[in-house]
């Protein structure tokens, strides 16, 4: 194993201390241009796909985030040689000599489960710590395991680990009970080296699935239908190294667009992919924002007053659950009442209690419906971030709340936003990180 990611944070990539805080002061409308980084959720499976290949793969536009650091550490732990230079990462998995993803790495990031399929497919065996529950729900991995079992793997669960083995996986027809991004990715990777044809029905259609399929095809995999509910993978015996660019982060882009809209600003979000954000753009327009959509940019001009809108999260191309908290932050100051249905995760309203501490009026019905009555003012307060997108919603609220908002537990934010405070400062926000 050789990893050269120790200097990961030197070239400006931020390293968070769990005790860091972000202090945001009420400011005026945001103005200017902001550039979107590579997508975290696209990069994670794409980096993992290097496990399928003997040889050196190269990825560009890889964001400098804690979650990326965690997955690269895991790949290094498995025996891959990992180098990072700015946003370019090279991984050589010729040398993998370990098939175990230990508890300490998996507990930091659930996406570590993505190594399961590729390891079984290439090495015939994998032992991965079971990801525990997390702030936004139980998030089981049964679909990943059932799919591998259908492909002939023997699965056992012991001492908190899942062990899977198969001499060679076999193609199968897998029909997912519910749409899962992670299970689609895991099984699509596993199927590339299986014997015969695998069909994934009711597959996730997210842009990140297409991005992963593109990389796998560049490696020599035979995949058809990525981006539709039915993906067909014809197994090959070997894949070869490839190079790829990570697609823009549609959730980071959406977060800046909401920031522009809710502050009544005028912001151009550059280096994004508007085609990946249609549901988000539509809801921004409904909320009163004026949009100018370019090929790889979106200009957002915020309205004087935000209009209330109803939102229902759904798998892609529906409204993304990862934008729900940010929209809720915006709608706390809308004219009227908005109803938000969260249909993907059962416990994804933890930010509500913190937003209420800032003066928002939000009622929760059952576990999945929130009613947001717009108020004229929010007031700054010390608040606690509970998960990644919840952290973003608190920062957005801080931009328009009277006085000062102090967001604690910033490490959640650093898992998924590259330099958010620097980028927001570039748009005129008064925001800083306070190191403890
Ligand atoms: C991915 C994204 C995450 C996003 C989510 C939904 C990454 C790294 N993370 O997470 O940011 O919020 O998609 O768009 O890409 N489920 C099961 N059994 C399983 C797998 C999932 O019941 O085996 C359930 C989950 O609990 C959830 C739903 O399926 O209710 C969707 O989850 P899934 O699409 O798998 O989310 P992730 O891939 O974990």
Coordinates of C-alpha atoms and ligand atoms in Angstrom, one line a residue:
X1 CA 0.0 0.0 0.0
X2 CA 1.2 3.5 -0.7
X3 CA -1.0 6.5 -0.1
X4 CA 0.1 10.0 -0.8
X5 CA -3.0 11.7 0.4
X6 CA -1.4 13.1 3.6
X7 CA -0.9 16.4 1.8
X8 CA -4.5 16.2 0.6
X9 CA -5.4 19.3 2.6
X10 CA -2.2 21.3 1.9
X11 CA -3.2 22.7 -1.5
X12 CA -6.1 24.6 0.0
X13 CA -8.3 21.6 0.8
X14 CA -9.8 22.3 4.2
X15 CA -9.3 20.0 7.1
X16 CA -12.0 20.3 9.7
X17 CA -11.6 20.1 13.4
X18 CA -14.8 18.7 15.1
X19 CA -14.8 21.8 17.3
X20 CA -14.7 24.4 14.4
X21 CA -17.6 26.7 14.1
X22 CA -18.9 28.8 11.3
X23 CA -20.1 32.3 12.2
X24 CA -22.5 34.0 9.7
X25 CA -23.8 37.5 10.0
X26 CA -26.9 38.9 8.4
X27 CA -25.9 40.5 5.2
X28 CA -27.5 41.9 2.0
X29 CA -28.2 40.3 -1.3
X30 CA -25.4 38.0 -2.7
X31 CA -23.8 39.1 -5.9
X32 CA -21.2 37.7 -8.3
X33 CA -20.0 34.4 -9.7
X34 CA -19.3 31.1 -7.9
X35 CA -17.8 28.0 -9.3
X36 CA -19.1 24.6 -8.5
X37 CA -16.7 21.7 -7.5
X38 CA -16.8 18.1 -8.7
X39 CA -19.7 16.1 -7.3
X40 CA -19.1 14.2 -4.0
X41 CA -21.7 11.6 -4.8
X42 CA -20.4 11.0 -8.3
X43 CA -16.8 10.9 -7.1
X44 CA -17.3 8.3 -4.4
X45 CA -18.4 5.4 -6.5
X46 CA -16.2 6.4 -9.4
X47 CA -13.1 6.3 -7.1
X48 CA -14.2 2.9 -5.8
X49 CA -14.6 1.5 -9.3
X50 CA -10.8 1.6 -9.6
X51 CA -10.9 -1.6 -7.4
X52 CA -12.1 -3.5 -10.4
X53 CA -9.0 -2.8 -12.4
X54 CA -5.4 -3.8 -12.4
X55 CA -3.5 -0.7 -13.4
X56 CA -3.5 3.0 -12.8
X57 CA -6.8 5.0 -13.2
X58 CA -6.8 8.8 -13.2
X59 CA -9.7 11.1 -12.1
X60 CA -9.8 14.8 -12.5
X61 CA -12.1 17.4 -10.8
X62 CA -12.2 15.4 -7.6
X63 CA -13.5 17.6 -4.8
X64 CA -11.3 18.2 -1.7
X65 CA -13.8 16.9 0.9
X66 CA -13.6 14.8 4.1
X67 CA -15.7 12.0 2.5
X68 CA -13.3 11.8 -0.4
X69 CA -10.4 11.7 2.0
X70 CA -12.2 8.8 3.8
X71 CA -12.8 6.7 0.7
X72 CA -9.2 7.2 -0.5
X73 CA -8.0 6.2 2.9
X74 CA -10.1 3.0 2.6
X75 CA -8.7 2.2 -0.8
X76 CA -5.2 2.7 0.5
X77 CA -6.1 0.4 3.4
X78 CA -7.1 -2.3 0.9
X79 CA -3.7 -2.1 -0.7
X80 CA -4.2 0.3 -3.6
X81 CA -1.6 2.9 -4.3
X82 CA -3.3 6.3 -4.1
X83 CA -1.9 9.7 -5.1
X84 CA -3.5 13.0 -5.1
X85 CA -2.3 16.2 -6.6
X86 CA -4.8 19.1 -6.3
X87 CA -8.0 17.8 -7.9
X88 CA -6.3 14.9 -9.7
X89 CA -6.4 11.5 -8.1
X90 CA -4.6 8.4 -9.4
X91 CA -5.3 5.0 -8.0
X92 CA -3.5 1.8 -8.8
X93 CA -5.4 -1.2 -7.5
X94 CA -3.1 -3.8 -9.0
X95 CA -1.7 -4.4 -5.6
X96 CA -4.8 -4.9 -3.5
X97 CA -4.0 -7.5 -0.9
X98 CA -6.7 -7.0 1.7
X99 CA -10.5 -7.4 1.3
X100 CA -11.6 -6.0 4.7
X101 CA -13.2 -2.6 5.2
X102 CA -12.8 -2.0 8.9
X103 CA -15.3 -0.5 11.3
X104 CA -13.4 2.7 12.0
X105 CA -13.4 3.7 8.3
X106 CA -17.0 2.6 7.5
X107 CA -18.6 4.2 10.5
X108 CA -17.2 7.6 9.2
X109 CA -19.0 7.2 5.9
X110 CA -21.8 4.9 4.8
X111 CA -20.7 5.0 1.2
X112 CA -17.8 2.7 2.1
X113 CA -20.3 -0.1 1.6
X114 CA -19.7 0.5 -2.2
X115 CA -16.4 -1.5 -2.0
X116 CA -18.4 -4.7 -1.3
X117 CA -19.5 -5.4 -4.9
X118 CA -16.2 -4.6 -6.6
X119 CA -14.2 -6.6 -4.1
X120 CA -16.3 -9.7 -4.4
X121 CA -16.3 -9.3 -8.2
X122 CA -12.5 -9.0 -8.5
X123 CA -11.1 -10.7 -5.4
X124 CA -13.9 -13.3 -4.8
X125 CA -14.3 -12.1 -1.2
X126 CA -15.0 -9.1 0.9
X127 CA -15.6 -8.3 4.5
X128 CA -17.1 -4.9 5.2
X129 CA -18.2 -3.5 8.5
X130 CA -22.0 -3.0 8.6
X131 CA -22.7 0.7 8.4
X132 CA -24.6 1.7 11.5
X133 CA -27.7 3.9 11.8
X134 CA -27.1 7.6 11.1
X135 CA -28.8 10.9 11.7
X136 CA -31.1 10.6 8.7
X137 CA -32.6 7.2 9.3
X138 CA -31.7 3.6 9.6
X139 CA -30.5 3.3 6.0
X140 CA -30.3 -0.5 5.7
X141 CA -28.2 -2.3 3.0
X142 CA -30.5 -5.2 2.4
X143 CA -30.9 -4.4 -1.3
X144 CA -27.1 -4.5 -1.8
X145 CA -26.9 -7.9 -0.1
X146 CA -30.0 -9.4 -1.8
X147 CA -28.6 -8.4 -5.2
X148 CA -25.2 -10.0 -4.5
X149 CA -26.9 -13.1 -3.3
X150 CA -29.0 -13.3 -6.5
X151 CA -25.6 -13.2 -8.3
X152 CA -24.5 -16.2 -6.5
X153 CA -22.5 -14.7 -3.6
X154 CA -22.6 -16.4 -0.2
X155 CA -23.4 -13.7 2.5
X156 CA -23.0 -13.9 6.2
X157 CA -23.4 -11.3 8.9
X158 CA -21.2 -11.8 12.0
X159 CA -19.7 -9.5 14.7
X160 CA -20.9 -6.4 12.9
X161 CA -19.4 -7.4 9.6
X162 CA -20.9 -8.6 6.3
X163 CA -18.9 -11.2 4.5
X164 CA -19.5 -12.0 0.9
X165 CA -17.8 -14.5 -1.3
X166 CA -18.2 -16.0 -4.7
X167 CA -15.8 -17.9 -7.0
X168 CA -17.2 -15.8 -9.8
X169 CA -20.4 -13.8 -9.6
X170 CA -23.1 -14.8 -12.1
X171 CA -25.5 -12.6 -14.1
X172 CA -29.0 -12.3 -12.6
X173 CA -32.2 -10.4 -13.0
X174 CA -32.5 -8.1 -10.0
X175 CA -35.7 -6.2 -9.3
X176 CA -35.2 -3.6 -6.6
X177 CA -38.1 -3.2 -4.2
X178 CA -37.3 0.5 -3.8
X179 CA -35.1 2.7 -5.8
X180 CA -31.6 2.9 -4.3
X181 CA -28.7 4.9 -5.6
X182 CA -26.1 3.0 -3.6
X183 CA -27.4 -0.5 -4.4
X184 CA -27.7 0.3 -8.1
X185 CA -24.0 1.5 -8.1
X186 CA -22.8 -1.4 -6.0
X187 CA -24.4 -4.1 -8.2
X188 CA -23.7 -2.4 -11.5
X189 CA -20.0 -2.4 -10.5
X190 CA -20.2 -6.1 -9.4
X191 CA -21.9 -7.1 -12.6
X192 CA -19.2 -5.8 -14.9
X193 CA -17.0 -8.7 -14.0
X194 CA -19.8 -11.3 -13.5
X195 CA -20.3 -14.3 -15.8
X196 CA -23.2 -13.5 -18.2
X197 CA -25.9 -10.8 -18.3
X198 CA -27.3 -8.9 -15.3
X199 CA -30.4 -6.8 -15.5
X200 CA -31.2 -4.2 -12.8
X201 CA -34.9 -3.3 -12.8
X202 CA -36.3 -0.3 -10.9
X203 CA -32.8 1.0 -11.0
X204 CA -31.9 4.5 -9.8
X205 CA -31.6 7.0 -12.7
X206 CA -29.5 9.7 -11.0
X207 CA -26.8 11.5 -13.1
X208 CA -24.3 9.9 -10.8
X209 CA -25.4 6.5 -12.1
X210 CA -24.7 7.6 -15.7
X211 CA -21.4 9.1 -14.6
X212 CA -20.4 5.8 -13.0
X213 CA -21.5 3.8 -16.1
X214 CA -19.5 6.1 -18.4
X215 CA -16.4 5.4 -16.4
X216 CA -17.0 1.7 -16.3
X217 CA -17.6 1.6 -20.0
X218 CA -14.4 3.6 -20.6
X219 CA -12.7 0.7 -18.6
X220 CA -14.2 -1.8 -21.1
X221 CA -17.5 -2.7 -19.3
X222 CA -20.6 -3.4 -21.3
X223 CA -23.5 -1.4 -19.9
X224 CA -26.7 -0.3 -21.5
X225 CA -29.6 1.7 -20.1
X226 CA -27.8 3.7 -17.4
X227 CA -30.1 6.7 -16.6
X228 CA -33.2 4.6 -17.2
X229 CA -35.0 2.2 -14.8
X230 CA -33.5 -0.8 -16.5
X231 CA -29.8 -1.3 -16.8
X232 CA -28.3 -4.3 -18.6
X233 CA -24.7 -5.3 -17.9
X234 CA -22.9 -8.0 -19.9
X235 CA -20.0 -9.3 -17.8
X236 CA -16.4 -9.3 -19.1
X237 CA -13.4 -11.1 -17.7
X238 CA -11.2 -8.0 -17.2
X239 CA -11.4 -4.3 -17.2
X240 CA -8.6 -1.9 -18.0
X241 CA -7.4 1.5 -16.7
X242 CA -9.2 4.7 -17.8
X243 CA -9.3 8.4 -17.2
X244 CA -12.3 10.5 -16.3
X245 CA -13.6 13.9 -15.1
X246 CA -15.9 14.0 -12.2
X247 CA -19.3 15.7 -13.1
X248 CA -20.3 19.0 -11.3
X249 CA -21.9 18.8 -7.9
X250 CA -25.6 19.4 -8.5
X251 CA -26.4 19.7 -4.8
X252 CA -23.6 22.3 -4.2
X253 CA -24.8 24.2 -7.2
X254 CA -28.4 24.1 -5.9
X255 CA -27.3 25.3 -2.5
X256 CA -25.7 28.4 -4.0
X257 CA -28.8 29.0 -6.1
X258 CA -31.0 28.9 -3.0
X259 CA -28.6 31.3 -1.3
X260 CA -28.9 33.7 -4.2
X261 CA -32.7 33.4 -4.2
X262 CA -33.3 33.8 -0.5
X263 CA -31.1 36.9 -0.1
X264 CA -32.7 38.6 -3.1
X265 CA -29.3 38.5 -4.8
X266 CA -28.0 38.1 -8.4
X267 CA -25.6 35.2 -8.7
X268 CA -24.1 33.2 -11.6
X269 CA -23.4 29.7 -10.6
X270 CA -20.6 28.5 -13.0
X271 CA -19.3 25.1 -14.0
X272 CA -22.6 23.4 -13.3
X273 CA -24.8 21.1 -15.3
X274 CA -28.3 22.6 -15.5
X275 CA -29.7 19.5 -17.2
X276 CA -29.1 17.6 -13.9
X277 CA -31.1 20.2 -11.9
X278 CA -34.4 20.5 -13.6
X279 CA -36.6 19.8 -10.5
X280 CA -34.5 22.2 -8.4
X281 CA -34.7 25.0 -11.0
X282 CA -38.4 24.5 -11.5
X283 CA -39.0 25.0 -7.7
X284 CA -36.7 28.0 -7.6
X285 CA -38.8 29.6 -10.3
X286 CA -42.0 28.7 -8.5
X287 CA -40.5 30.5 -5.4
X288 CA -40.2 33.6 -7.5
X289 CA -36.6 33.5 -8.7
X290 CA -35.7 34.6 -12.2
X291 CA -33.3 32.2 -13.9
X292 CA -31.1 32.5 -16.9
X293 CA -30.0 29.0 -17.8
X294 CA -26.8 28.7 -19.9
X295 CA -24.9 25.6 -21.1
X296 CA -22.9 25.2 -17.9
X297 CA -24.1 28.1 -15.8
X298 CA -27.3 29.4 -14.2
X299 CA -27.9 33.0 -13.2
X300 CA -30.3 33.3 -10.3
X301 CA -32.0 36.6 -9.5
X302 CA -33.8 36.5 -6.3
X303 CA -37.3 37.9 -5.8
X304 CA -38.2 40.7 -3.4
X305 CA -40.4 38.2 -1.5
X306 CA -40.1 34.4 -1.7
X307 CA -43.3 32.7 -2.7
X308 CA -44.4 29.6 -0.8
X309 CA -44.0 26.3 -2.7
X310 CA -44.9 22.7 -1.9
X311 CA -42.2 20.1 -2.3
X312 CA -42.2 16.3 -2.4
X313 CA -38.8 14.6 -2.5
X314 CA -38.4 11.7 -4.9
X315 CA -35.8 9.7 -6.7
X316 CA -34.3 11.4 -9.7
X317 CA -35.7 13.0 -11.8
X318 CA -37.9 14.1 -8.9
X319 CA -36.9 16.8 -6.3
X320 CA -33.7 15.6 -4.5
X321 CA -33.9 14.9 -0.8
X322 CA -30.4 16.4 -0.6
X323 CA -32.0 19.8 -1.4
X324 CA -34.9 19.5 1.0
X325 CA -33.2 21.2 4.0
X326 CA -31.9 24.1 2.0
X327 CA -35.3 24.8 0.4
X328 CA -36.9 24.6 3.9
X329 CA -34.5 27.3 5.1
X330 CA -35.6 29.5 2.2
X331 CA -39.3 28.9 2.7
X332 CA -39.1 29.9 6.4
X333 CA -39.3 33.4 5.1
X334 CA -41.8 32.9 2.2
X335 CA -45.1 34.7 1.9
X336 CA -47.5 32.0 2.9
X337 CA -47.4 28.3 3.8
X338 CA -45.3 25.6 2.2
X339 CA -45.8 21.9 2.7
X340 CA -42.7 19.6 2.4
X341 CA -43.1 15.8 2.0
X342 CA -39.9 13.9 2.6
X343 CA -40.4 10.5 1.0
X344 CA -36.8 9.1 0.8
X345 CA -35.4 9.1 4.4
X346 CA -37.6 8.7 7.5
X347 CA -35.7 11.0 9.8
X348 CA -34.7 13.9 7.7
X349 CA -36.2 16.8 9.5
X350 CA -33.7 17.2 12.3
X351 CA -32.8 20.7 11.1
X352 CA -36.4 21.8 11.9
X353 CA -35.8 22.2 15.7
X354 CA -32.7 24.4 15.0
X355 CA -34.6 26.5 12.4
X356 CA -37.3 27.0 15.0
X357 CA -34.8 28.3 17.4
X358 CA -34.0 30.9 14.9
X359 CA -37.7 32.0 14.8
X360 CA -39.0 29.8 12.0
X361 CA -42.6 28.5 12.2
X362 CA -42.6 24.8 11.2
X363 CA -45.0 22.0 12.2
X364 CA -44.3 18.3 11.7
X365 CA -47.0 15.8 10.9
X366 CA -46.0 12.2 11.3
X367 CA -42.4 11.6 10.3
X368 CA -42.5 12.9 6.8
X369 CA -44.6 16.1 6.4
X370 CA -43.4 19.5 7.4
X371 CA -45.6 22.6 7.2
X372 CA -43.6 25.9 7.0
X373 CA -45.4 29.1 7.7
X374 CA -43.3 31.9 6.3
X375 CA -42.2 34.6 8.8
X376 CA -40.9 38.1 8.2
X377 CA -37.8 37.7 10.3
X378 CA -35.4 35.0 11.5
X379 CA -33.0 35.8 14.4
X380 CA -29.4 34.6 14.6
X381 CA -28.7 32.0 17.3
X382 CA -26.1 29.3 18.1
X383 CA -27.3 26.2 16.3
X384 CA -26.1 22.6 16.0
X385 CA -25.6 20.9 12.6
X386 CA -27.0 17.3 12.6
X387 CA -26.1 16.2 9.1
X388 CA -24.5 17.4 5.9
X389 CA -27.4 19.2 4.2
X390 CA -28.9 20.3 7.5
X391 CA -25.6 22.2 8.1
X392 CA -26.1 23.9 4.8
X393 CA -29.6 24.9 5.7
X394 CA -28.4 26.6 8.9
X395 CA -25.8 28.6 7.1
X396 CA -28.3 29.7 4.5
X397 CA -30.7 30.8 7.3
X398 CA -27.8 32.7 9.0
X399 CA -27.4 34.8 5.8
X400 CA -30.8 36.4 6.4
X401 CA -31.2 36.1 10.1
X402 CA -30.9 39.2 12.2
X403 CA -27.6 39.4 14.0
X404 CA -25.1 36.5 14.3
X405 CA -25.6 32.7 13.7
X406 CA -23.0 30.3 15.1
X407 CA -23.1 26.9 13.4
X408 CA -21.5 24.2 15.6
X409 CA -20.4 20.7 14.4
X410 CA -19.0 22.0 11.1
X411 CA -17.4 18.7 10.3
X412 CA -20.7 17.6 8.8
X413 CA -20.4 20.4 6.4
X414 CA -16.8 19.6 5.4
X415 CA -17.9 16.1 4.4
X416 CA -19.7 17.6 1.4
X417 CA -18.9 21.3 0.7
X418 CA -15.6 22.5 -0.5
X419 CA -14.7 25.9 1.0
X420 CA -18.3 26.9 1.4
X421 CA -17.4 29.9 3.6
X422 CA -14.8 31.1 1.1
X423 CA -17.2 30.7 -1.8
X424 CA -20.0 32.6 0.0
X425 CA -17.6 35.3 1.1
X426 CA -16.7 35.8 -2.6
X427 CA -20.4 36.5 -3.1
X428 CA -20.4 39.2 -0.4
X429 CA -21.5 37.2 2.6
X430 CA -20.1 37.9 6.1
X431 CA -19.1 34.5 7.2
X432 CA -16.0 33.0 8.8
X433 CA -14.7 29.8 10.3
X434 CA -13.6 29.9 13.9
X435 CA -11.0 27.4 14.7
X436 CA -11.0 26.0 18.3
Ligands
LIG1 C1 -27.4 8.4 -2.0 C2 -26.6 9.7 -1.8 C3 -27.3 10.6 -0.8 C4 -28.8 10.8 -1.2 C5 -29.5 9.4 -1.5 C6 -30.9 9.6 -2.1 C7 -24.3 9.0 -2.1 C8 -23.0 8.8 -1.5 N1 -25.3 9.4 -1.3 O1 -27.4 7.7 -0.7 O2 -26.7 11.8 -0.7 O3 -29.5 11.5 -0.2 O4 -28.7 8.7 -2.4 O5 -30.8 10.4 -3.2 O6 -24.5 9.0 -3.3 N2 -32.6 1.6 1.2 C9 -33.0 0.4 1.7 N3 -32.2 -0.7 1.5 C10 -31.0 -0.6 0.9 C11 -30.6 0.6 0.4 C12 -31.4 1.7 0.6 O7 -34.1 0.3 2.3 O8 -30.3 -1.6 0.8 C13 -33.4 2.8 1.4 C14 -32.8 3.9 2.2 O9 -33.0 3.7 3.6 C15 -33.6 5.1 1.7 C16 -33.8 4.8 0.2 O10 -33.6 3.4 0.1 O11 -34.8 5.2 2.3 C17 -32.9 5.5 -0.8 O12 -31.6 5.3 -0.3 P1 -30.3 5.2 -1.3 O13 -30.8 5.7 -2.7 O14 -29.7 3.9 -1.3 O15 -29.3 6.3 -0.7 P2 -27.8 6.2 -0.6 O16 -27.3 5.5 -1.9 O17 -27.3 5.7 0.7

